[in-house]
């Protein structure tokens, strides 16, 4: 049983949680930078950049179609980490925001109310011309037309690629500016701007906590670090927060 030795008198009221691929690993989704991670089989510049899409859209569609199909298979479901966050969110309505770098829908399926997909969503497609966002079919390809402008060859996965601006950054920085706790779960801390959120939170005096399988690239910036698989570590940490007294 993990012991969380934080000197908190009361339960934090404005909690921002950042999640990465590690939170979905126990749901059967591959992470990126592990020895068996997605970036071992695929070159980032081929499948996760606007230039790669312009060069070979069919290859990029195949990469995301395979991930989308896997996400919708019966054995991929939210794990206890997604469920504990969603349940806590419902209990402390309005006090918890989850910002995920993940493009899967496991936080959504767990019932997370306040959720930002800063790197986009696998289950959505976006027209590069009109910006219209729609539900992605299981198999997206160049022949499909945008519902809005009627053009073909313009639909792309609604994913933020390397070199593009993540989504809803104003809302995220606003939430960080008044956070009293920042928790980073299952991310290696290699990709900015998300890797800079701990520093932002430290600057406003928030309590910063890393929950990960192993130390990340930014571990030294966190005030508290706890290591283990998210499926057991996150529910235990949420349980610890739940038991803290609520300030009067
Ligand atoms: N529980 C907790 N943490 C885990 C688990 C687990 N079961 N399994 C793996 N991890 C940790 C790893 O130790 C690693 O630190 O999760 C982290 C996953 O790191 P990455 O594969 O780099 O994924 P992430 O940090 O989400 O990547 C950030 O990079 O490729 C881009 O846009 C993509 O959103 C992604 C971004």
CSV table of N, CA and C and ligand atoms in Angstrom, one decimal, residues 19-23 25-26 31-34 39 44 101-102 119 160 162 185-191 211-216 228-231, ligand 1:
chain,number,residue,atom,x,y,z
A,19,UNK,N,-2.6,14.1,-18.4
A,19,UNK,CA,-2.3,12.7,-18.6
A,19,UNK,C,-1.6,12.5,-19.9
A,20,UNK,N,-0.9,11.4,-20.0
A,20,UNK,CA,-0.2,11.0,-21.2
A,20,UNK,C,-0.4,9.5,-21.5
A,21,UNK,N,0.3,9.0,-22.4
A,21,UNK,CA,0.0,7.6,-22.9
A,21,UNK,C,0.1,6.5,-21.8
A,22,UNK,N,0.9,6.8,-20.8
A,22,UNK,CA,1.0,5.8,-19.7
A,22,UNK,C,-0.3,5.5,-19.0
A,23,UNK,N,-1.3,6.4,-18.9
A,23,UNK,CA,-2.5,6.1,-18.2
A,23,UNK,C,-3.4,5.1,-19.0
A,25,UNK,N,-2.0,2.7,-20.9
A,25,UNK,CA,-1.2,1.5,-21.3
A,25,UNK,C,-1.8,0.2,-20.8
A,26,UNK,N,-2.4,0.3,-19.5
A,26,UNK,CA,-3.1,-0.9,-19.0
A,26,UNK,C,-4.4,-1.2,-19.6
A,31,UNK,N,2.2,2.9,-25.7
A,31,UNK,CA,2.7,4.2,-25.5
A,31,UNK,C,3.7,4.6,-26.7
A,32,UNK,N,4.3,5.7,-26.7
A,32,UNK,CA,5.1,6.1,-27.8
A,32,UNK,C,6.6,5.8,-27.7
A,33,UNK,N,7.2,6.0,-26.5
A,33,UNK,CA,8.6,6.0,-26.4
A,33,UNK,C,9.2,4.8,-25.7
A,34,UNK,N,8.4,3.8,-25.4
A,34,UNK,CA,8.9,2.6,-24.7
A,34,UNK,C,9.6,1.8,-25.8
A,39,UNK,N,6.7,4.8,-31.6
A,39,UNK,CA,7.7,5.4,-32.4
A,39,UNK,C,8.9,4.5,-32.7
A,44,UNK,N,8.2,9.5,-36.8
A,44,UNK,CA,7.4,10.7,-36.5
A,44,UNK,C,7.2,11.6,-37.7
A,101,UNK,N,-3.1,14.5,-23.2
A,101,UNK,CA,-2.3,14.5,-24.5
A,101,UNK,C,-2.8,13.3,-25.3
A,102,UNK,N,-3.6,12.4,-24.7
A,102,UNK,CA,-4.0,11.2,-25.4
A,102,UNK,C,-5.1,11.5,-26.4
A,119,UNK,N,-4.1,17.3,-27.7
A,119,UNK,CA,-3.5,16.8,-29.0
A,119,UNK,C,-4.6,16.3,-29.9
A,160,UNK,N,-3.3,16.8,-33.4
A,160,UNK,CA,-2.3,17.8,-33.4
A,160,UNK,C,-0.9,17.2,-33.7
A,162,UNK,N,3.3,17.1,-34.8
A,162,UNK,CA,4.5,17.9,-34.5
A,162,UNK,C,4.6,19.1,-35.3
A,185,UNK,N,0.3,12.5,-14.9
A,185,UNK,CA,0.2,11.0,-14.9
A,185,UNK,C,0.6,10.4,-16.2
A,186,UNK,N,1.5,9.5,-16.2
A,186,UNK,CA,1.8,8.7,-17.4
A,186,UNK,C,2.3,9.4,-18.6
A,187,UNK,N,3.2,10.4,-18.3
A,187,UNK,CA,3.8,11.1,-19.5
A,187,UNK,C,5.3,11.2,-19.3
A,188,UNK,N,6.0,11.0,-20.4
A,188,UNK,CA,7.5,11.0,-20.3
A,188,UNK,C,8.1,12.4,-20.2
A,189,UNK,N,7.3,13.5,-20.4
A,189,UNK,CA,7.8,14.8,-20.3
A,189,UNK,C,8.7,15.2,-21.4
A,190,UNK,N,8.5,14.7,-22.6
A,190,UNK,CA,9.4,15.0,-23.7
A,190,UNK,C,8.8,16.0,-24.7
A,191,UNK,N,7.5,16.2,-24.6
A,191,UNK,CA,6.8,17.1,-25.6
A,191,UNK,C,6.3,18.3,-25.0
A,211,UNK,N,2.9,11.2,-11.0
A,211,UNK,CA,2.5,9.8,-10.8
A,211,UNK,C,2.9,9.1,-12.2
A,212,UNK,N,3.9,8.2,-12.1
A,212,UNK,CA,4.3,7.6,-13.4
A,212,UNK,C,5.0,6.2,-13.1
A,213,UNK,N,5.2,5.5,-14.1
A,213,UNK,CA,5.8,4.2,-13.9
A,213,UNK,C,7.2,4.3,-13.5
A,214,UNK,N,7.9,5.4,-14.0
A,214,UNK,CA,9.3,5.6,-13.8
A,214,UNK,C,9.6,7.1,-13.8
A,215,UNK,N,10.7,7.6,-13.4
A,215,UNK,CA,11.0,9.0,-13.5
A,215,UNK,C,10.9,9.5,-14.9
A,216,UNK,N,10.3,10.7,-15.1
A,216,UNK,CA,10.2,11.2,-16.5
A,216,UNK,C,11.3,12.2,-16.7
A,228,UNK,N,4.8,3.8,-10.1
A,228,UNK,CA,4.0,2.6,-10.1
A,228,UNK,C,3.1,2.6,-11.3
A,229,UNK,N,2.4,1.5,-11.6
A,229,UNK,CA,1.4,1.5,-12.7
A,229,UNK,C,0.2,2.3,-12.4
A,230,UNK,N,-0.2,3.1,-13.3
A,230,UNK,CA,-1.3,4.1,-13.1
A,230,UNK,C,-2.6,3.4,-12.6
A,231,UNK,N,-2.8,2.2,-13.1
A,231,UNK,CA,-4.1,1.5,-12.7
A,231,UNK,C,-4.2,1.2,-11.2
B,1,LIG,N1,1.4,3.5,-15.6
B,1,LIG,C1,2.0,4.7,-15.5
B,1,LIG,N2,2.9,5.2,-16.4
B,1,LIG,C2,3.2,4.4,-17.4
B,1,LIG,C3,2.6,3.1,-17.6
B,1,LIG,C4,1.7,2.7,-16.7
B,1,LIG,N3,1.0,1.5,-16.8
B,1,LIG,N4,3.2,2.6,-18.7
B,1,LIG,C5,4.0,3.5,-19.2
B,1,LIG,N5,4.1,4.6,-18.4
B,1,LIG,C6,4.9,5.8,-18.6
B,1,LIG,C7,6.2,5.6,-19.2
B,1,LIG,O1,7.2,5.3,-18.2
B,1,LIG,C8,6.5,7.0,-19.9
B,1,LIG,O2,7.1,7.8,-18.9
B,1,LIG,O3,4.2,6.7,-19.4
B,1,LIG,C9,5.1,7.5,-20.1
B,1,LIG,C10,4.7,7.4,-21.6
B,1,LIG,O4,5.5,8.3,-22.3
B,1,LIG,P1,5.4,8.5,-23.9
B,1,LIG,O5,5.3,7.2,-24.6
B,1,LIG,O6,6.5,9.4,-24.3
B,1,LIG,O7,3.9,9.2,-24.1
B,1,LIG,P2,3.5,10.7,-23.8
B,1,LIG,O8,4.4,11.3,-22.8
B,1,LIG,O9,2.1,10.7,-23.7
B,1,LIG,O10,3.9,11.4,-25.2
B,1,LIG,C11,3.6,12.8,-25.4
B,1,LIG,O11,4.2,12.7,-27.7
B,1,LIG,O12,4.3,11.3,-29.4
B,1,LIG,C12,3.7,12.4,-28.9
B,1,LIG,O13,1.6,13.5,-29.3
B,1,LIG,C13,2.2,12.3,-28.8
B,1,LIG,O14,0.8,12.9,-27.0
B,1,LIG,C14,2.0,12.3,-27.3
B,1,LIG,C15,3.2,13.0,-26.8
